[in-house]
Amino acid sequence: MMSNTRRLTVAQALVRFLSAQYTERDGVRHRLIAGTWGIFGHGNVAGIGQALVEYADDMPYHQGRNEQSMVHAAVGYARQLNRLSAQAVTTSIGPGATNLVTGAALATINRLPVLLLPGDYFASHAPDPLLQQLEHPTEADVSVNDTLRPVSRYFDRITRPEALIPSALHAMRVLADPAETGAVTLALPQDVQAEAHDWPEEFFAERVWHVRRPAPDPYELAEAVAAIRAAERPLIVAGGGVHHSEAEDALKALVEATGIPVASTQAGKGSLRHDHPADLGGIGHTGTAVSDAVARTADLVIGVGTRYTDFTTASGTLFQNPDVRFVNLNITAFDAHKLSARTLVCDARTGLTALTEALADHRVNPVHEAASREGKERWERLVDAAYTAADENAVPTQTQVLGALDAVVGDDDVVINAAGSLPGDLHKLWRARSPRQYHLEYGYSCMGYEIPAAIGVQQAAPGTPVWSLVGDGTYLMMPTEIVTAVQEGLPVNLVLIQNHGYASIGGLSESVGGERFGTAYRYRAADGTFSGAPLPVDLAANAGSLGMDVLRAKTVRELREALAAARASDRPTCVYVETDTAGPAAPPAEAWWDVPVAETATREAAVRAREEYDRQVADRRHHL
């Protein structure tokens, strides 16, 4: 072997390469791939598995229980660290690989980096077909890993050792690119993983990927400034890009210089601290009354780092001012051009700073500013009422669970949720006290995300109290990573809310004429109907059996005490509470969401729902 090469297997070379990759932004370096999650089987045990043993000192390994949830953990980790550090996930072939698809979709939709390393068939096709191999009658190079192509930002199958070098470099480029990042897949045929090759030493040298902060184009900046100066009722919509760019202080500076109010998407909540007078809270279908009222009359909407999902725009019905126009500041041109906006394609922090400098002598109409702040004060009184229980010894409602948690958490605690009825209540009511406190996965709204994501956040921020808020429906889908938290010694806190069914979809079903069909957990009678008695399922006992300390709370007072005890514990702890589903709920939605209703039906509930649907959809518009 030549002195400037090193003979390693493909898997060994990949692990060694990954351990030498770094990102850098603003002069601060981070490990790009800080660890690898893995469940081993044929397809990765003798390749990547052996390599992780070989380089155990260089690449930390974490054992998971479910391939999808390992991706969720890696995504939680990357989000907590503002996409500057990520983790890899390795699986066997077959079901181990296809279980990655949901997690990959979640990562790519939310623009969060994760490296996927699934095993694959033999590149030589020697033992063909092998166990778990998909055989395609006309395309012999297809495997189940091809299901990862549409949900990956970069995909390659490494069929020869030397192909790893360019592919690995492309993979790192995408993971570190703030405009292109998402799931990256390197499918690894199991025979190639174990094949030896003479690698150039340069492949293993430390490599630093600079995460750029592109500045705004002068023409685009001038156009944006002119639009803001001309607006009478401007509104900023803060999205997740504010957090990813660490632009919270820059947003605050712009707001305090100009007086423009700020509403936030699910991903952008916390861009301003909740008690800042310009912070109006969430926007859209799950938004606050004040945010949606200001949005309806806004003549200029300034989107910062948002991709304008249907929840944000109320399915195209929210921004009702006939003269409304948009300015979109986004590092991704694809998102900046949405809603026929004037574009400002740049880094969020750089762009906001440039806007502040250019608008140093500008202030919004004081009537608009005062009205926004008065609306915020009215909303805060509604939040207080939703959080407060008249009787401390009563069974809490779901909103009172949030009120109890609000009374216990510190400024730096992280609250995680993804699906069910909780995202709506949290978006309306939660008072975010720091940029990373509010962690809602609402791009894919994936049930099962919360517990593994809490593990990833805890890994990224040791010593930070982390709260995974989970309803019974989500818990039943993916509780097994509790074992991982116990094994890793991570003191995540699980708030397990029992309401005996799919509460969110139950309410949606009722509103669209579905009569809550199939959304409750009840006994089925002989005639096929469901009785009113809940199933005798003890989810708290299940969490305890998986290794968690469990605290049961029956009243508001007991709940607050249990939450405080969990926060003080150094063990994974579950606080279990059964809620009062008949008590006061969160304030209703102030904006619409388009879920198509049956155009023809005989049942009265569906007929009425369609009449309401036709009334709402008439307000939809295309912004041109």
Coordinates of C-alpha atoms in Angstrom, one line a residue:
M1 CA 0.0 0.0 0.0
M2 CA 1.3 3.5 -0.9
S3 CA 2.2 5.8 2.0
N4 CA -0.4 8.4 1.0
T5 CA -3.3 5.9 1.0
R6 CA -5.0 3.9 3.8
R7 CA -6.6 0.5 3.2
L8 CA -10.0 0.3 4.9
T9 CA -13.4 -1.2 4.1
V10 CA -16.0 1.1 2.6
A11 CA -17.9 1.2 6.0
Q12 CA -14.7 2.0 7.9
A13 CA -13.8 4.7 5.5
L14 CA -17.2 6.3 5.7
V15 CA -17.3 6.3 9.5
R16 CA -13.7 7.7 9.7
F17 CA -14.7 10.4 7.1
L18 CA -17.8 11.4 9.0
S19 CA -15.9 11.8 12.2
A20 CA -13.7 14.5 10.6
Q21 CA -16.5 16.7 9.3
Y22 CA -17.3 20.1 10.9
T23 CA -19.6 23.1 10.3
E24 CA -18.6 26.6 11.0
R25 CA -20.8 29.7 11.3
D26 CA -19.8 33.1 12.8
G27 CA -16.5 31.6 13.8
V28 CA -17.9 28.7 15.9
R29 CA -17.3 25.1 14.9
H30 CA -19.5 22.1 15.4
R31 CA -19.2 18.4 14.7
L32 CA -21.3 18.0 11.5
I33 CA -22.1 14.3 12.4
A34 CA -22.0 14.1 16.1
G35 CA -23.1 10.5 16.6
T36 CA -24.8 7.6 14.9
W37 CA -28.1 5.9 15.8
G38 CA -28.4 2.3 14.8
I39 CA -30.4 -0.9 14.9
F40 CA -28.4 -3.8 13.4
G41 CA -29.4 -6.6 11.2
H42 CA -28.2 -8.2 8.0
G43 CA -27.3 -5.4 5.7
N44 CA -25.4 -3.3 8.2
V45 CA -24.1 -5.4 11.1
A46 CA -21.0 -6.6 9.4
G47 CA -20.3 -3.3 7.6
I48 CA -21.3 -0.1 9.4
G49 CA -21.7 -2.1 12.7
Q50 CA -18.1 -3.3 12.6
A51 CA -16.8 0.1 11.5
L52 CA -18.6 1.8 14.5
V53 CA -16.7 -0.7 16.8
E54 CA -13.5 0.0 15.0
Y55 CA -13.8 3.8 15.5
A56 CA -15.8 3.8 18.7
D57 CA -13.6 6.6 20.1
D58 CA -14.3 8.8 17.1
M59 CA -18.0 8.2 16.5
P60 CA -20.5 7.9 19.4
Y61 CA -23.1 5.2 18.9
H62 CA -26.7 5.3 20.2
Q63 CA -29.0 2.3 20.3
G64 CA -32.6 2.8 19.2
R65 CA -35.8 0.7 19.3
N66 CA -37.5 1.8 16.1
E67 CA -35.9 3.1 12.9
Q68 CA -38.5 5.9 12.4
S69 CA -38.0 7.1 16.0
M70 CA -34.2 7.1 15.6
V71 CA -34.7 9.7 12.8
H72 CA -37.0 11.7 15.0
A73 CA -34.3 11.8 17.7
A74 CA -31.7 12.9 15.2
V75 CA -34.1 15.6 13.9
G76 CA -34.8 16.9 17.5
Y77 CA -31.0 17.0 18.0
A78 CA -30.4 19.0 14.8
R79 CA -33.2 21.5 15.4
Q80 CA -32.0 22.2 19.0
L81 CA -28.6 23.1 17.6
N82 CA -30.0 25.3 14.8
R83 CA -29.0 22.8 12.1
L84 CA -25.3 23.3 12.7
S85 CA -24.9 19.7 14.0
A86 CA -26.6 16.5 12.9
Q87 CA -26.7 12.8 13.5
A88 CA -26.6 9.7 11.3
V89 CA -29.0 6.7 11.4
T90 CA -28.0 3.2 10.1
T91 CA -30.4 0.3 9.5
S92 CA -30.5 -3.1 8.0
I93 CA -32.2 -3.7 4.6
G94 CA -35.9 -4.5 4.2
P95 CA -38.3 -3.2 6.9
G96 CA -35.4 -1.5 8.8
A97 CA -34.8 0.7 5.8
T98 CA -38.4 1.4 4.9
N99 CA -39.1 2.4 8.4
L100 CA -36.9 5.4 7.7
V101 CA -39.3 6.9 5.2
T102 CA -41.6 8.7 7.6
G103 CA -38.7 10.2 9.5
A104 CA -37.0 11.2 6.3
A105 CA -40.2 13.0 5.1
L106 CA -40.4 14.8 8.4
A107 CA -36.8 16.0 8.2
T108 CA -37.0 17.2 4.6
I109 CA -40.4 18.9 5.0
N110 CA -39.0 20.8 8.1
R111 CA -35.7 21.5 6.4
L112 CA -33.7 19.7 9.1
P113 CA -30.5 17.7 8.4
V114 CA -30.2 14.0 9.1
L115 CA -27.9 11.4 7.4
L116 CA -29.5 8.0 6.6
L117 CA -27.3 5.0 6.0
P118 CA -29.6 2.0 5.2
G119 CA -28.2 -1.3 4.1
D120 CA -29.0 -2.5 0.6
Y121 CA -28.9 -5.6 -1.6
F122 CA -25.6 -7.1 -2.8
A123 CA -24.2 -4.9 -5.6
S124 CA -22.8 -8.1 -7.1
H125 CA -26.2 -9.7 -7.2
A126 CA -24.4 -12.9 -6.1
P127 CA -27.0 -14.2 -3.6
D128 CA -30.0 -12.9 -5.6
P129 CA -32.6 -12.7 -4.2
L130 CA -31.6 -12.4 -0.6
L131 CA -33.7 -12.2 2.5
Q132 CA -36.0 -9.1 2.5
Q133 CA -34.9 -8.1 -1.1
L134 CA -37.6 -6.5 -3.3
E135 CA -37.5 -8.1 -6.8
H136 CA -38.6 -5.8 -9.6
P137 CA -39.4 -7.6 -12.9
T138 CA -38.0 -5.0 -15.2
E139 CA -35.6 -2.9 -13.1
A140 CA -33.0 -5.0 -11.4
D141 CA -31.3 -2.0 -9.7
V142 CA -34.4 -1.1 -7.7
S143 CA -34.5 -1.8 -4.0
V144 CA -36.9 -0.8 -1.1
N145 CA -34.4 2.1 -0.5
D146 CA -35.8 3.8 -3.6
T147 CA -38.8 4.8 -1.5
L148 CA -36.4 7.2 0.2
R149 CA -35.7 9.1 -3.0
P150 CA -38.6 11.5 -3.0
V151 CA -38.2 12.3 0.7
S152 CA -34.4 12.9 0.5
R153 CA -32.6 16.1 -0.5
Y154 CA -29.8 13.9 -1.8
F155 CA -29.8 10.2 -2.6
D156 CA -27.1 7.8 -3.9
R157 CA -26.4 4.1 -3.9
I158 CA -22.8 3.3 -3.4
T159 CA -22.2 0.3 -5.7
R160 CA -18.4 0.7 -5.9
P161 CA -15.9 1.7 -3.2
E162 CA -14.5 4.7 -5.2
A163 CA -18.0 6.1 -5.6
L164 CA -18.1 6.9 -1.9
I165 CA -15.7 9.8 -2.2
P166 CA -17.7 12.2 -4.4
S167 CA -21.0 11.0 -2.9
A168 CA -19.9 11.6 0.7
L169 CA -18.8 15.1 -0.2
H170 CA -22.1 15.8 -1.9
A171 CA -23.9 14.5 1.2
M172 CA -22.0 16.8 3.5
R173 CA -22.6 19.8 1.3
V174 CA -26.3 19.3 1.4
L175 CA -26.5 18.7 5.1
A176 CA -24.6 21.9 5.8
D177 CA -26.4 24.0 3.2
P178 CA -29.1 26.2 4.9
A179 CA -31.1 26.4 1.7
E180 CA -30.9 22.8 0.6
T181 CA -30.7 20.8 3.8
G182 CA -33.0 17.9 4.8
A183 CA -32.7 14.1 4.8
V184 CA -29.7 12.7 2.9
T185 CA -29.5 9.0 2.0
L186 CA -26.5 7.0 1.2
A187 CA -27.8 3.5 0.4
L188 CA -25.0 1.0 1.2
P189 CA -25.0 -2.5 -0.5
Q190 CA -23.9 -4.9 2.2
D191 CA -21.1 -6.5 0.1
V192 CA -19.7 -3.1 -0.8
Q193 CA -19.7 -2.0 2.9
A194 CA -17.3 -4.8 3.7
E195 CA -15.1 -4.4 0.6
A196 CA -11.6 -3.0 1.2
H197 CA -10.1 -0.1 -0.9
D198 CA -7.0 2.1 -0.8
W199 CA -8.3 5.5 0.2
P200 CA -6.3 8.8 -0.2
E201 CA -5.3 10.2 3.1
E202 CA -6.9 13.5 2.1
F203 CA -10.3 11.9 2.3
F204 CA -9.9 11.6 6.1
A205 CA -8.5 15.1 6.8
E206 CA -10.6 17.5 8.9
R207 CA -13.0 19.4 6.6
V208 CA -14.9 22.5 7.7
W209 CA -18.2 23.3 5.9
H210 CA -18.9 27.0 6.2
V211 CA -22.5 27.8 6.8
R212 CA -22.9 31.0 4.8
R213 CA -25.0 34.1 5.6
P214 CA -25.8 35.5 2.2
A215 CA -26.5 39.2 2.2
P216 CA -29.6 40.7 0.4
D217 CA -29.3 41.9 -3.1
P218 CA -29.2 45.7 -3.1
Y219 CA -32.1 46.0 -5.6
E220 CA -34.3 43.5 -3.6
L221 CA -33.4 45.3 -0.4
A222 CA -34.4 48.7 -1.8
E223 CA -37.7 47.3 -3.1
A224 CA -38.5 45.8 0.3
V225 CA -37.7 49.0 2.1
A226 CA -39.9 51.0 -0.2
A227 CA -42.8 48.6 0.3
I228 CA -42.4 48.8 4.1
R229 CA -42.2 52.6 4.1
A230 CA -45.4 52.8 2.0
A231 CA -47.4 50.4 4.2
E232 CA -50.0 51.6 6.7
R233 CA -50.7 48.3 8.4
P234 CA -47.7 46.0 8.0
L235 CA -47.3 42.6 9.8
I236 CA -44.3 40.4 10.2
V237 CA -44.8 36.6 10.0
A238 CA -41.9 35.0 11.8
G239 CA -41.2 31.4 10.7
G240 CA -38.7 28.7 11.6
G241 CA -35.9 30.4 9.6
V242 CA -35.6 33.1 12.3
H243 CA -34.5 30.4 14.7
H244 CA -32.3 28.5 12.3
S245 CA -30.4 31.7 11.5
E246 CA -30.3 32.7 15.2
A247 CA -31.9 35.9 14.1
E248 CA -34.1 36.5 17.2
D249 CA -32.1 39.6 18.3
A250 CA -32.1 41.0 14.8
L251 CA -35.9 40.6 14.6
K252 CA -36.3 42.3 18.0
A253 CA -34.1 45.2 16.8
L254 CA -36.2 45.7 13.7
V255 CA -39.4 45.6 15.6
E256 CA -38.3 48.0 18.3
A257 CA -37.0 50.4 15.6
T258 CA -40.2 50.4 13.5
G259 CA -43.0 49.2 15.7
I260 CA -44.2 46.5 13.3
P261 CA -46.1 43.8 15.1
V262 CA -45.0 40.1 14.8
A263 CA -47.1 37.0 14.5
S264 CA -45.5 33.6 14.4
T265 CA -45.9 30.2 12.7
Q266 CA -45.7 27.0 14.7
A267 CA -42.0 26.8 13.7
G268 CA -41.4 30.5 14.4
K269 CA -43.0 30.8 17.8
G270 CA -40.6 32.2 20.3
S271 CA -38.9 34.5 17.8
L272 CA -39.9 37.2 20.2
R273 CA -40.4 36.5 23.9
H274 CA -44.1 36.2 24.7
D275 CA -44.2 39.4 26.8
H276 CA -42.7 41.7 24.2
P277 CA -45.4 44.2 23.3
A278 CA -45.0 43.5 19.6
D279 CA -45.5 39.8 19.9
L280 CA -49.0 38.8 18.9
G281 CA -48.6 35.1 19.2
G282 CA -49.5 32.4 16.7
I283 CA -51.1 33.1 13.3
G284 CA -53.5 31.2 11.1
H285 CA -56.0 28.4 11.9
T286 CA -54.4 27.8 15.3
G287 CA -53.5 31.4 15.8
T288 CA -54.6 34.0 18.3
A289 CA -57.5 36.3 17.8
V290 CA -55.2 39.4 17.6
S291 CA -52.8 37.9 15.1
D292 CA -55.6 36.9 12.8
A293 CA -57.4 40.2 13.1
V294 CA -54.3 42.1 12.2
A295 CA -53.6 39.7 9.4
R296 CA -57.0 40.3 7.8
T297 CA -56.5 44.0 7.5
A298 CA -52.7 44.0 6.8
D299 CA -51.7 45.8 3.6
L300 CA -48.2 44.4 3.8
V301 CA -47.1 41.0 5.1
I302 CA -43.4 40.5 5.7
G303 CA -42.6 36.8 5.9
V304 CA -39.3 35.9 7.5
G305 CA -38.1 32.4 7.1
T306 CA -41.6 30.9 6.6
R307 CA -42.9 28.6 3.9
Y308 CA -46.6 29.7 4.3
T309 CA -48.4 26.4 5.0
D310 CA -52.2 26.2 4.8
F311 CA -52.4 26.5 8.5
T312 CA -50.6 29.9 8.3
T313 CA -52.6 31.3 5.5
A314 CA -55.9 29.7 6.6
S315 CA -55.9 27.9 3.3
G316 CA -55.7 31.1 1.4
T317 CA -58.5 33.0 3.3
L318 CA -56.6 34.9 6.0
F319 CA -55.1 37.9 4.3
Q320 CA -58.3 39.6 3.2
N321 CA -57.2 43.2 2.5
P322 CA -57.8 43.7 -1.2
D323 CA -54.6 45.6 -1.5
V324 CA -52.4 43.3 0.5
R325 CA -48.9 42.6 -0.8
F326 CA -46.1 40.4 0.5
V327 CA -42.3 40.8 1.1
N328 CA -40.7 37.5 1.7
L329 CA -37.2 37.3 3.3
N330 CA -36.0 33.7 3.0
I331 CA -32.7 31.9 2.3
T332 CA -34.6 29.7 -0.1
A333 CA -35.8 31.4 -3.3
F334 CA -38.5 28.7 -3.7
D335 CA -40.1 30.0 -0.5
A336 CA -39.4 33.6 -1.1
H337 CA -41.4 33.7 -4.3
K338 CA -44.6 32.4 -2.7
L339 CA -47.8 34.5 -2.7
S340 CA -46.3 36.6 -5.6
A341 CA -44.1 38.4 -3.1
R342 CA -41.3 40.8 -3.5
T343 CA -38.3 38.7 -2.7
L344 CA -35.4 39.2 -0.3
V345 CA -33.4 36.0 -0.8
C346 CA -30.8 36.0 2.0
D347 CA -30.0 34.9 5.5
A348 CA -32.6 35.9 8.0
R349 CA -30.2 37.6 10.4
T350 CA -28.3 39.4 7.7
G351 CA -31.5 40.5 6.0
L352 CA -33.2 41.7 9.1
T353 CA -30.1 43.7 10.1
A354 CA -30.0 45.4 6.7
L355 CA -33.7 46.3 6.9
T356 CA -33.2 47.8 10.4
E357 CA -30.4 50.0 9.1
A358 CA -32.4 51.1 6.1
L359 CA -35.5 51.8 8.2
A360 CA -33.7 53.6 11.0
D361 CA -35.9 56.7 10.6
H362 CA -39.2 54.9 9.9
R363 CA -42.0 54.1 12.3
V364 CA -45.3 52.5 11.6
N365 CA -48.6 54.3 11.9
P366 CA -49.1 54.8 15.7
V367 CA -52.8 53.9 15.5
H368 CA -51.8 50.5 14.0
E369 CA -49.2 49.9 16.6
A370 CA -51.5 50.9 19.5
A371 CA -54.4 48.7 18.1
S372 CA -52.1 45.7 17.9
R373 CA -50.9 46.1 21.5
E374 CA -54.4 46.5 22.8
G375 CA -55.5 43.4 21.0
K376 CA -52.5 41.6 22.6
E377 CA -53.6 42.7 26.0
R378 CA -57.2 41.4 25.4
W379 CA -55.8 38.0 24.3
E380 CA -53.6 37.7 27.3
R381 CA -56.6 37.9 29.5
L382 CA -58.2 35.0 27.6
V383 CA -55.0 33.0 28.1
D384 CA -55.2 33.7 31.9
A385 CA -58.8 32.5 32.0
A386 CA -58.0 29.3 30.0
Y387 CA -55.0 28.5 32.3
T388 CA -56.8 29.1 35.6
A389 CA -58.9 26.5 37.3
A390 CA -61.7 27.7 39.6
D391 CA -61.2 24.7 41.8
E392 CA -57.7 23.4 42.5
N393 CA -59.1 20.0 43.5
A394 CA -60.9 19.6 40.2
V395 CA -59.8 17.3 37.3
P396 CA -57.9 19.6 34.9
T397 CA -58.8 20.4 31.4
Q398 CA -56.2 20.2 28.7
T399 CA -55.6 23.9 28.7
Q400 CA -55.3 23.8 32.5
V401 CA -52.6 21.2 32.0
L402 CA -50.7 23.8 30.0
G403 CA -51.3 26.4 32.7
A404 CA -49.9 24.1 35.3
L405 CA -46.8 23.4 33.1
D406 CA -46.4 27.2 32.5
A407 CA -46.3 27.7 36.2
V408 CA -43.4 25.2 36.6
V409 CA -41.1 25.6 33.7
G410 CA -38.1 27.9 33.6
D411 CA -37.0 30.2 30.8
D412 CA -34.8 27.6 29.1
D413 CA -37.0 24.5 29.4
V414 CA -37.9 22.9 26.1
V415 CA -41.5 21.9 25.4
I416 CA -42.0 19.3 22.6
N417 CA -45.2 18.4 20.7
A418 CA -46.2 17.4 17.2
A419 CA -49.7 16.1 16.6
G420 CA -53.3 15.9 18.0
S421 CA -55.2 18.7 19.7
L422 CA -52.2 20.0 21.7
P423 CA -50.5 21.9 18.8
G424 CA -53.6 24.1 18.4
D425 CA -53.8 24.8 22.1
L426 CA -50.0 25.4 22.4
H427 CA -49.9 27.7 19.4
K428 CA -52.7 29.9 20.8
L429 CA -51.8 29.8 24.5
W430 CA -48.2 28.9 25.2
R431 CA -46.0 31.8 26.5
A432 CA -42.6 31.1 25.0
R433 CA -39.8 32.6 27.1
S434 CA -36.8 31.8 25.0
P435 CA -36.0 31.0 21.3
R436 CA -35.8 27.2 21.8
Q437 CA -38.5 26.7 24.4
Y438 CA -41.3 26.0 21.9
H439 CA -40.5 22.9 19.9
L440 CA -43.4 22.0 17.7
E441 CA -43.0 19.7 14.7
Y442 CA -45.8 20.9 12.5
G443 CA -44.4 20.6 9.1
Y444 CA -45.3 16.8 9.0
S445 CA -47.3 16.8 12.3
C446 CA -46.1 13.3 12.9
M447 CA -47.6 11.3 15.7
G448 CA -44.8 9.5 17.6
Y449 CA -42.3 12.3 17.2
E450 CA -42.4 13.7 20.7
I451 CA -40.6 11.1 22.8
P452 CA -37.7 10.4 20.5
A453 CA -37.3 14.1 19.7
A454 CA -37.1 14.8 23.5
I455 CA -34.1 12.4 23.6
G456 CA -32.4 14.2 20.7
V457 CA -33.0 17.6 22.4
Q458 CA -31.7 16.2 25.7
Q459 CA -28.5 15.0 24.0
A460 CA -28.0 18.4 22.3
A461 CA -28.7 20.4 25.5
P462 CA -27.5 18.4 28.6
G463 CA -28.9 19.8 31.8
T464 CA -31.9 21.4 30.1
P465 CA -35.3 20.3 31.4
V466 CA -37.1 18.8 28.4
W467 CA -40.8 18.1 28.3
S468 CA -42.5 15.7 25.8
L469 CA -46.2 16.4 25.7
V470 CA -48.1 13.4 24.4
G471 CA -51.7 12.4 24.1
D472 CA -52.9 8.8 24.4
G473 CA -53.2 8.4 20.7
T474 CA -49.6 9.4 20.0
Y475 CA -48.3 7.4 23.0
L476 CA -49.9 4.2 21.7
M477 CA -48.1 4.7 18.3
M478 CA -44.5 4.9 19.5
P479 CA -43.7 4.7 23.3
T480 CA -40.7 2.4 22.9
E481 CA -38.0 5.0 22.9
I482 CA -38.7 5.4 26.6
V483 CA -36.4 2.4 27.0
T484 CA -33.7 4.4 25.1
A485 CA -34.0 7.4 27.5
V486 CA -33.6 5.0 30.4
Q487 CA -30.6 3.3 28.8
E488 CA -28.9 6.5 27.9
G489 CA -29.6 8.0 31.3
L490 CA -31.5 11.0 29.9
P491 CA -33.9 12.7 32.3
V492 CA -36.6 13.5 29.8
N493 CA -40.0 14.4 31.2
L494 CA -43.1 12.9 29.6
V495 CA -46.5 14.6 30.2
L496 CA -49.0 11.9 29.2
I497 CA -52.5 13.2 28.7
Q498 CA -55.3 10.6 28.7
N499 CA -58.5 11.7 26.9
H500 CA -59.5 8.3 25.5
G501 CA -59.3 8.9 21.8
Y502 CA -58.1 11.0 19.0
A503 CA -59.3 14.4 20.3
S504 CA -58.2 16.6 17.5
I505 CA -59.5 14.4 14.7
G506 CA -62.6 13.7 16.6
G507 CA -63.4 17.5 16.7
L508 CA -62.4 17.8 13.0
S509 CA -64.6 14.8 12.1
E510 CA -67.6 16.4 13.8
S511 CA -67.0 19.7 12.0
V512 CA -66.9 18.1 8.6
G513 CA -69.9 15.8 9.0
G514 CA -68.0 12.7 10.0
E515 CA -69.8 12.5 13.4
R516 CA -66.6 11.5 15.2
F517 CA -66.6 8.1 13.6
G518 CA -63.6 6.0 14.5
T519 CA -62.0 8.5 16.8
A520 CA -62.8 7.3 20.3
Y521 CA -61.3 4.3 22.2
R522 CA -64.5 2.5 23.3
Y523 CA -65.8 -1.1 23.5
R524 CA -67.4 -2.4 20.3
A525 CA -70.9 -3.9 20.9
A526 CA -72.3 -6.9 19.1
D527 CA -74.2 -4.6 16.7
G528 CA -71.0 -2.8 15.7
T529 CA -71.6 0.3 17.6
F530 CA -69.3 1.7 20.3
S531 CA -70.4 2.0 23.9
G532 CA -69.6 5.0 26.1
A533 CA -67.3 3.1 28.5
P534 CA -63.5 3.7 28.0
L535 CA -61.1 0.8 27.5
P536 CA -59.4 -0.4 30.7
V537 CA -55.9 0.6 29.4
D538 CA -53.4 1.9 31.9
L539 CA -50.8 3.9 29.9
A540 CA -49.1 5.0 33.1
A541 CA -48.4 1.4 34.0
N542 CA -47.0 0.8 30.6
A543 CA -44.6 3.8 30.9
G544 CA -43.5 2.4 34.3
S545 CA -42.9 -1.0 32.8
L546 CA -40.6 0.6 30.2
G547 CA -38.4 2.0 33.0
M548 CA -39.8 5.5 33.7
D549 CA -40.7 6.9 37.1
V550 CA -44.4 7.6 37.0
L551 CA -46.3 10.3 38.9
R552 CA -50.1 10.1 38.7
A553 CA -52.1 13.4 39.1
K554 CA -55.8 13.6 39.4
T555 CA -56.3 17.2 40.3
V556 CA -54.9 20.6 39.2
R557 CA -53.0 20.8 42.5
E558 CA -51.6 17.3 42.2
L559 CA -50.6 18.0 38.6
R560 CA -48.6 21.1 39.5
E561 CA -46.8 19.2 42.3
A562 CA -46.1 16.3 40.0
L563 CA -44.7 18.5 37.3
A564 CA -42.4 20.3 39.8
A565 CA -41.2 16.9 41.1
A566 CA -40.5 15.7 37.6
R567 CA -38.5 18.8 36.8
A568 CA -36.3 18.3 39.8
S569 CA -35.7 14.6 39.1
D570 CA -32.6 13.3 37.4
R571 CA -34.5 10.3 36.1
P572 CA -36.8 9.9 33.1
T573 CA -40.2 10.7 34.6
C574 CA -43.8 10.4 33.4
V575 CA -46.5 12.7 34.7
Y576 CA -49.8 11.0 33.9
V577 CA -53.1 12.9 34.0
E578 CA -56.6 12.1 32.8
T579 CA -58.3 15.3 31.6
D580 CA -61.8 16.7 31.9
T581 CA -62.9 16.7 28.2
A582 CA -66.2 18.3 29.1
G583 CA -64.7 21.3 30.7
P584 CA -63.7 24.7 29.2
A585 CA -61.5 24.3 26.1
A586 CA -59.1 26.7 24.4
P587 CA -60.6 29.6 22.6
P588 CA -62.0 28.5 19.2
A589 CA -60.2 28.9 15.9
E590 CA -60.2 32.4 14.5
A591 CA -59.4 31.3 10.9
W592 CA -60.5 28.5 8.6
W593 CA -58.7 25.4 7.4
D594 CA -59.7 23.7 4.2
V595 CA -60.7 20.0 4.7
P596 CA -63.0 19.1 1.8
V597 CA -66.5 18.0 2.8
A598 CA -68.7 15.6 0.9
E599 CA -70.4 17.5 -1.9
T600 CA -73.5 15.3 -1.6
A601 CA -74.8 13.3 1.4
T602 CA -78.0 12.2 3.0
R603 CA -76.9 12.6 6.6
E604 CA -77.9 16.0 8.1
A605 CA -74.5 16.5 9.8
A606 CA -72.7 16.3 6.4
V607 CA -75.2 18.5 4.6
R608 CA -74.8 21.2 7.2
A609 CA -71.0 20.9 7.1
R610 CA -71.0 21.3 3.3
E611 CA -73.1 24.5 3.6
E612 CA -70.5 25.9 6.0
Y613 CA -67.7 24.7 3.7
D614 CA -69.1 26.5 0.7
R615 CA -69.4 29.7 2.7
Q616 CA -65.8 29.6 3.9
V617 CA -64.2 28.6 0.6
A618 CA -65.8 31.5 -1.1
D619 CA -63.3 33.8 0.7
R620 CA -60.2 32.0 -0.7
R621 CA -58.1 34.1 -3.1
H622 CA -54.9 33.8 -5.1
H623 CA -52.4 36.5 -4.3
L624 CA -51.2 37.8 -7.7

